[in-house]
Amino acid sequence: MSALLLLFACLVLGMVVARWAKPPAGAVPGINWWVINVALPALVLDLIPRVKFDAQLWLPVAAMFIVFGGAWLLFGLLGPRLGWSRGRIGALTLVCGLGNTSFMGYPMIQALHGQAGLSLAVVADQLGTFPLLASGGVMVASIYAGRSASAGVIVRRILTFPAFVALIAGIVAGVLGGWPTALHDVFAPLGATLTPLALFSVGMQFRFQLGRGQADALALGLGWKLLLAPLLCWLLARASGVGGLVMTVSVLQAAMAPMISAAILADEYELDPQIANAVLGAGIVLSLLTIPLGNALLPAN
């Protein structure tokens, strides 16, 4: 409970500071830079060498692909029948197909399941969500915005992302027996800064403005992201015989709020940014309730 209260406090503090404290210009990009380029790679370097890779670890990765692929299929079929613009279909595919599995996923999974759960959350994020954002996300944005996507740019984006480089280094270190204690003592405190700063940043960026005619898109988008997608992942786990903490973390990561970067991508490609930000804001708030509730229904280990 104290860990969840910390997450809530950091989120609310970010919202309060953004509204009333007049933070300096560039505060959010600066915080995000630290989280993405320092805290996240340090956390990956610290955790990945200690992950015991086994046959069940396909599930956290597959769950992220189910969420994204299912969103694209669902909104691609429903959108034209509901009279949605291509921009709205693309925006909902992005924000409801890509979850906030790092900025919110890491802190929430760690609060609920400790370091063991956090290690699995890293696998889902780094091998599932991030490659999907860099490849499928850019592809969807380009298709629905009427632009072309370069395969070279996508590959370069994946291979040069700091956390992905850290992932490869961490896997090699794990094969060789892990990091020396001195390096672990450096990575651990740097990685620990991710939780408060990430949620503080999310709070500072929180927005919710619902325009006319957007209620159906909001309900369908969050219905998929927070309920149907994790339910499908749970059914897949049950059907394939994967249980315990691997199943729990996979389902919870599938149920995370929409990704902030996905909303930024939708805005960059002019894909109905208003609905993208409305879904993002509502999803963040609702997930603070739905994630603990879903966790209570899943096995603890």
Short mmCIF file of C-alpha atoms in Angstrom, two decimals:
data_model
loop_
_atom_site.label_atom_id
_atom_site.label_comp_id
_atom_site.label_asym_id
_atom_site.label_seq_id
_atom_site.Cartn_x
_atom_site.Cartn_y
_atom_site.Cartn_z
CA MET A 1 0.00 0.00 0.00
CA SER A 2 2.82 2.44 0.84
CA ALA A 3 4.41 1.81 -2.57
CA LEU A 4 1.12 2.55 -4.36
CA LEU A 5 0.68 5.70 -2.27
CA LEU A 6 4.14 6.82 -3.40
CA LEU A 7 3.10 6.40 -7.03
CA PHE A 8 -0.12 8.32 -6.47
CA ALA A 9 1.72 11.06 -4.57
CA CYS A 10 4.28 11.53 -7.36
CA LEU A 11 1.53 11.66 -9.98
CA VAL A 12 -0.53 14.22 -8.05
CA LEU A 13 2.56 16.27 -7.23
CA GLY A 14 3.36 16.49 -10.93
CA MET A 15 -0.18 17.68 -11.68
CA VAL A 16 -0.03 20.28 -8.88
CA VAL A 17 3.38 21.58 -9.95
CA ALA A 18 2.34 21.86 -13.60
CA ARG A 19 -0.78 23.82 -12.70
CA TRP A 20 0.29 26.08 -9.85
CA ALA A 21 4.06 26.09 -9.32
CA LYS A 22 5.10 27.51 -12.71
CA PRO A 23 7.97 25.08 -13.39
CA PRO A 24 10.80 26.30 -15.65
CA ALA A 25 10.43 25.86 -19.38
CA GLY A 26 11.84 22.54 -20.49
CA ALA A 27 11.30 20.84 -17.13
CA VAL A 28 9.30 17.93 -18.59
CA PRO A 29 11.68 17.26 -21.52
CA GLY A 30 14.60 17.40 -19.07
CA ILE A 31 13.01 14.90 -16.70
CA ASN A 32 12.04 12.64 -19.58
CA TRP A 33 15.60 12.81 -20.94
CA TRP A 34 16.98 11.59 -17.61
CA VAL A 35 14.40 8.83 -17.31
CA ILE A 36 14.89 7.54 -20.88
CA ASN A 37 18.65 7.98 -21.22
CA VAL A 38 19.93 7.35 -17.68
CA ALA A 39 17.41 5.83 -15.26
CA LEU A 40 15.81 3.35 -17.67
CA PRO A 41 19.09 1.96 -19.11
CA ALA A 42 20.52 1.72 -15.57
CA LEU A 43 17.46 -0.22 -14.42
CA VAL A 44 17.70 -2.56 -17.42
CA LEU A 45 21.42 -3.10 -16.82
CA ASP A 46 20.71 -3.89 -13.18
CA LEU A 47 17.79 -6.27 -13.69
CA ILE A 48 18.32 -8.14 -16.96
CA PRO A 49 21.47 -10.09 -15.90
CA ARG A 50 19.42 -11.55 -13.04
CA VAL A 51 16.44 -12.63 -15.17
CA LYS A 52 16.22 -16.38 -15.58
CA PHE A 53 15.13 -16.79 -19.17
CA ASP A 54 12.82 -19.77 -19.62
CA ALA A 55 10.22 -21.03 -22.05
CA GLN A 56 7.39 -19.03 -20.45
CA LEU A 57 8.92 -15.62 -21.16
CA TRP A 58 7.34 -15.60 -24.61
CA LEU A 59 4.07 -14.58 -22.95
CA PRO A 60 4.98 -11.04 -21.77
CA VAL A 61 6.25 -10.26 -25.26
CA ALA A 62 3.34 -11.92 -27.07
CA ALA A 63 0.88 -10.03 -24.85
CA MET A 64 2.20 -6.68 -26.10
CA PHE A 65 1.79 -7.81 -29.72
CA ILE A 66 -1.78 -8.96 -28.99
CA VAL A 67 -2.66 -5.54 -27.55
CA PHE A 68 -1.25 -3.68 -30.55
CA GLY A 69 -2.43 -6.05 -33.28
CA GLY A 70 -5.88 -6.35 -31.71
CA ALA A 71 -6.26 -2.57 -31.50
CA TRP A 72 -5.33 -2.16 -35.16
CA LEU A 73 -7.76 -4.89 -36.22
CA LEU A 74 -10.61 -3.67 -33.98
CA PHE A 75 -10.46 0.01 -34.85
CA GLY A 76 -9.60 -0.67 -38.48
CA LEU A 77 -12.87 -2.64 -38.77
CA LEU A 78 -15.08 -0.53 -36.50
CA GLY A 79 -13.86 2.91 -37.51
CA PRO A 80 -15.29 3.07 -41.05
CA ARG A 81 -18.63 1.65 -39.84
CA LEU A 82 -18.85 4.34 -37.16
CA GLY A 83 -17.93 7.10 -39.58
CA TRP A 84 -14.56 7.84 -37.97
CA SER A 85 -11.87 9.69 -39.88
CA ARG A 86 -8.62 7.95 -40.76
CA GLY A 87 -6.94 10.23 -38.26
CA ARG A 88 -9.15 8.99 -35.44
CA ILE A 89 -8.63 5.33 -36.40
CA GLY A 90 -4.88 5.83 -36.45
CA ALA A 91 -4.88 7.74 -33.16
CA LEU A 92 -6.89 5.07 -31.32
CA THR A 93 -4.72 2.30 -32.76
CA LEU A 94 -1.63 4.04 -31.37
CA VAL A 95 -2.81 5.06 -27.91
CA CYS A 96 -4.88 1.91 -27.27
CA GLY A 97 -2.41 -0.47 -28.86
CA LEU A 98 0.69 0.76 -27.04
CA GLY A 99 0.69 0.73 -23.25
CA ASN A 100 2.64 2.82 -20.77
CA THR A 101 4.66 -0.23 -19.78
CA SER A 102 7.73 1.70 -18.60
CA PHE A 103 6.81 5.09 -17.08
CA MET A 104 3.76 3.62 -15.31
CA GLY A 105 4.29 -0.10 -15.78
CA TYR A 106 7.63 -0.36 -14.00
CA PRO A 107 6.60 1.59 -10.87
CA MET A 108 3.22 -0.13 -10.56
CA ILE A 109 4.56 -3.65 -11.12
CA GLN A 110 7.39 -3.02 -8.67
CA ALA A 111 4.92 -1.73 -6.09
CA LEU A 112 2.70 -4.79 -6.50
CA HIS A 113 5.27 -7.56 -7.08
CA GLY A 114 8.72 -6.30 -6.15
CA GLN A 115 11.94 -6.89 -8.07
CA ALA A 116 10.83 -10.27 -9.44
CA GLY A 117 7.79 -8.70 -11.08
CA LEU A 118 9.80 -5.70 -12.25
CA SER A 119 12.25 -7.97 -14.10
CA LEU A 120 9.34 -9.47 -16.05
CA ALA A 121 7.92 -6.02 -16.72
CA VAL A 122 11.26 -5.04 -18.31
CA VAL A 123 11.04 -8.05 -20.65
CA ALA A 124 7.51 -7.07 -21.77
CA ASP A 125 8.53 -3.46 -22.31
CA GLN A 126 11.93 -3.84 -23.95
CA LEU A 127 11.18 -6.86 -26.14
CA GLY A 128 7.51 -6.07 -26.77
CA THR A 129 6.29 -2.50 -26.38
CA PHE A 130 9.36 -0.55 -27.43
CA PRO A 131 10.05 -2.45 -30.69
CA LEU A 132 6.34 -2.12 -31.49
CA LEU A 133 6.43 1.65 -30.94
CA ALA A 134 9.51 2.05 -33.12
CA SER A 135 8.22 -0.19 -35.92
CA GLY A 136 4.45 -0.82 -35.86
CA GLY A 137 3.70 2.56 -34.27
CA VAL A 138 5.60 4.49 -36.92
CA MET A 139 4.02 2.31 -39.63
CA VAL A 140 0.45 2.94 -38.39
CA ALA A 141 1.10 6.67 -38.01
CA SER A 142 2.52 6.85 -41.54
CA ILE A 143 -0.28 4.83 -43.13
CA TYR A 144 -3.13 6.81 -41.57
CA ALA A 145 -1.38 10.14 -42.14
CA GLY A 146 -0.69 9.27 -45.77
CA ARG A 147 3.10 9.33 -45.37
CA SER A 148 5.84 6.77 -46.07
CA ALA A 149 7.89 5.00 -43.39
CA SER A 150 11.56 4.21 -43.97
CA ALA A 151 12.67 0.75 -42.84
CA GLY A 152 16.19 2.07 -42.29
CA VAL A 153 14.98 4.79 -39.93
CA ILE A 154 12.92 2.27 -37.95
CA VAL A 155 15.82 -0.18 -37.57
CA ARG A 156 18.24 2.60 -36.60
CA ARG A 157 15.75 3.91 -34.05
CA ILE A 158 15.54 0.50 -32.36
CA LEU A 159 19.27 -0.28 -32.41
CA THR A 160 20.33 3.11 -31.00
CA PHE A 161 17.69 3.40 -28.26
CA PRO A 162 19.66 3.54 -24.95
CA ALA A 163 17.53 1.00 -23.10
CA PHE A 164 17.75 -1.46 -26.02
CA VAL A 165 21.55 -1.15 -26.01
CA ALA A 166 21.43 -1.71 -22.25
CA LEU A 167 19.23 -4.76 -22.80
CA ILE A 168 21.80 -6.38 -25.11
CA ALA A 169 24.63 -5.51 -22.69
CA GLY A 170 22.62 -6.90 -19.77
CA ILE A 171 21.94 -10.19 -21.56
CA VAL A 172 25.66 -10.58 -22.33
CA ALA A 173 26.55 -9.75 -18.72
CA GLY A 174 24.04 -12.32 -17.49
CA VAL A 175 25.55 -15.01 -19.72
CA LEU A 176 29.00 -14.15 -18.33
CA GLY A 177 27.83 -14.38 -14.73
CA GLY A 178 26.52 -10.89 -13.96
CA TRP A 179 28.03 -7.53 -13.06
CA PRO A 180 30.63 -6.99 -10.35
CA THR A 181 29.13 -5.75 -7.08
CA ALA A 182 30.64 -2.29 -7.60
CA LEU A 183 28.75 -1.82 -10.88
CA HIS A 184 25.52 -3.16 -9.38
CA ASP A 185 25.87 -0.54 -6.62
CA VAL A 186 25.98 2.13 -9.34
CA PHE A 187 23.16 0.85 -11.55
CA ALA A 188 20.67 0.20 -8.71
CA PRO A 189 20.42 3.75 -7.27
CA LEU A 190 20.38 5.31 -10.75
CA GLY A 191 17.57 2.96 -11.78
CA ALA A 192 15.68 3.75 -8.56
CA THR A 193 15.20 7.34 -9.74
CA LEU A 194 12.90 6.11 -12.51
CA THR A 195 9.84 5.50 -10.33
CA PRO A 196 9.35 8.96 -8.74
CA LEU A 197 10.54 10.93 -11.76
CA ALA A 198 8.52 8.98 -14.32
CA LEU A 199 5.24 9.38 -12.40
CA PHE A 200 6.03 13.02 -11.64
CA SER A 201 6.55 13.59 -15.39
CA VAL A 202 3.28 11.80 -16.22
CA GLY A 203 1.47 14.05 -13.74
CA MET A 204 2.98 17.19 -15.27
CA GLN A 205 1.81 16.12 -18.74
CA PHE A 206 -1.68 15.08 -17.68
CA ARG A 207 -4.48 16.59 -19.79
CA PHE A 208 -8.11 15.66 -20.27
CA GLN A 209 -10.38 17.50 -22.68
CA LEU A 210 -13.25 15.59 -24.27
CA GLY A 211 -14.86 17.22 -27.29
CA ARG A 212 -18.30 16.65 -28.74
CA GLY A 213 -18.84 13.32 -30.48
CA GLN A 214 -15.83 11.71 -28.83
CA ALA A 215 -17.53 9.71 -26.06
CA ASP A 216 -17.98 6.57 -28.16
CA ALA A 217 -14.36 6.58 -29.29
CA LEU A 218 -13.19 7.13 -25.70
CA ALA A 219 -15.35 4.28 -24.36
CA LEU A 220 -14.35 1.83 -27.09
CA GLY A 221 -10.69 2.75 -26.85
CA LEU A 222 -10.44 2.35 -23.09
CA GLY A 223 -12.72 -0.70 -23.18
CA TRP A 224 -10.14 -2.40 -25.38
CA LYS A 225 -7.03 -1.13 -23.59
CA LEU A 226 -8.08 -1.60 -19.97
CA LEU A 227 -10.42 -4.59 -20.21
CA LEU A 228 -10.65 -6.63 -23.43
CA ALA A 229 -6.94 -6.72 -24.31
CA PRO A 230 -5.78 -7.95 -20.87
CA LEU A 231 -8.66 -10.44 -20.85
CA LEU A 232 -7.44 -11.89 -24.15
CA CYS A 233 -3.92 -12.15 -22.75
CA TRP A 234 -5.26 -13.93 -19.66
CA LEU A 235 -7.16 -16.39 -21.87
CA LEU A 236 -3.99 -17.01 -23.90
CA ALA A 237 -2.03 -17.69 -20.71
CA ARG A 238 -4.67 -20.12 -19.45
CA ALA A 239 -4.88 -21.92 -22.79
CA SER A 240 -1.10 -22.28 -23.05
CA GLY A 241 -0.57 -23.38 -19.45
CA VAL A 242 1.44 -20.32 -18.36
CA GLY A 243 0.61 -19.26 -14.81
CA GLY A 244 2.00 -17.62 -11.72
CA LEU A 245 3.86 -14.34 -11.77
CA VAL A 246 4.64 -14.56 -15.51
CA MET A 247 0.93 -14.61 -16.30
CA THR A 248 0.12 -11.88 -13.79
CA VAL A 249 2.75 -9.42 -15.01
CA SER A 250 1.89 -10.13 -18.66
CA VAL A 251 -1.79 -9.37 -18.06
CA LEU A 252 -1.07 -6.27 -15.97
CA GLN A 253 1.35 -4.87 -18.55
CA ALA A 254 -1.31 -5.46 -21.21
CA ALA A 255 -3.75 -3.50 -19.02
CA MET A 256 -1.51 -0.46 -18.46
CA ALA A 257 -2.71 3.01 -19.39
CA PRO A 258 -2.04 4.30 -22.94
CA MET A 259 1.53 5.31 -23.71
CA ILE A 260 2.43 9.01 -23.58
CA SER A 261 4.84 8.58 -26.50
CA ALA A 262 2.01 7.11 -28.59
CA ALA A 263 -0.09 10.24 -28.02
CA ILE A 264 2.92 12.39 -28.95
CA LEU A 265 3.36 10.32 -32.12
CA ALA A 266 -0.33 10.81 -32.98
CA ASP A 267 0.07 14.56 -32.48
CA GLU A 268 3.25 14.63 -34.59
CA TYR A 269 1.43 12.94 -37.49
CA GLU A 270 -1.76 15.03 -36.95
CA LEU A 271 -3.90 11.98 -36.15
CA ASP A 272 -6.80 13.45 -34.14
CA PRO A 273 -4.59 14.64 -31.24
CA GLN A 274 -7.62 15.71 -29.19
CA ILE A 275 -9.03 12.18 -28.90
CA ALA A 276 -5.52 10.77 -28.40
CA ASN A 277 -4.94 13.06 -25.41
CA ALA A 278 -8.43 12.47 -24.01
CA VAL A 279 -7.90 8.69 -24.08
CA LEU A 280 -4.44 9.15 -22.57
CA GLY A 281 -5.66 11.30 -19.67
CA ALA A 282 -8.70 9.18 -18.84
CA GLY A 283 -6.67 5.98 -19.18
CA ILE A 284 -4.03 7.15 -16.70
CA VAL A 285 -6.65 7.95 -14.06
CA LEU A 286 -8.72 4.80 -14.58
CA SER A 287 -5.67 2.51 -14.62
CA LEU A 288 -4.82 3.60 -11.07
CA LEU A 289 -8.01 1.75 -10.11
CA THR A 290 -8.15 -1.05 -12.69
CA ILE A 291 -4.55 -2.27 -12.26
CA PRO A 292 -4.77 -2.92 -8.49
CA LEU A 293 -8.24 -4.43 -8.98
CA GLY A 294 -7.01 -6.72 -11.75
CA ASN A 295 -3.97 -7.63 -9.68
CA ALA A 296 -6.23 -8.75 -6.83
CA LEU A 297 -7.89 -11.24 -9.19
CA LEU A 298 -4.59 -12.71 -10.45
CA PRO A 299 -2.16 -15.10 -8.73
CA ALA A 300 0.51 -13.39 -6.61
CA ASN A 301 3.36 -15.74 -7.61
#
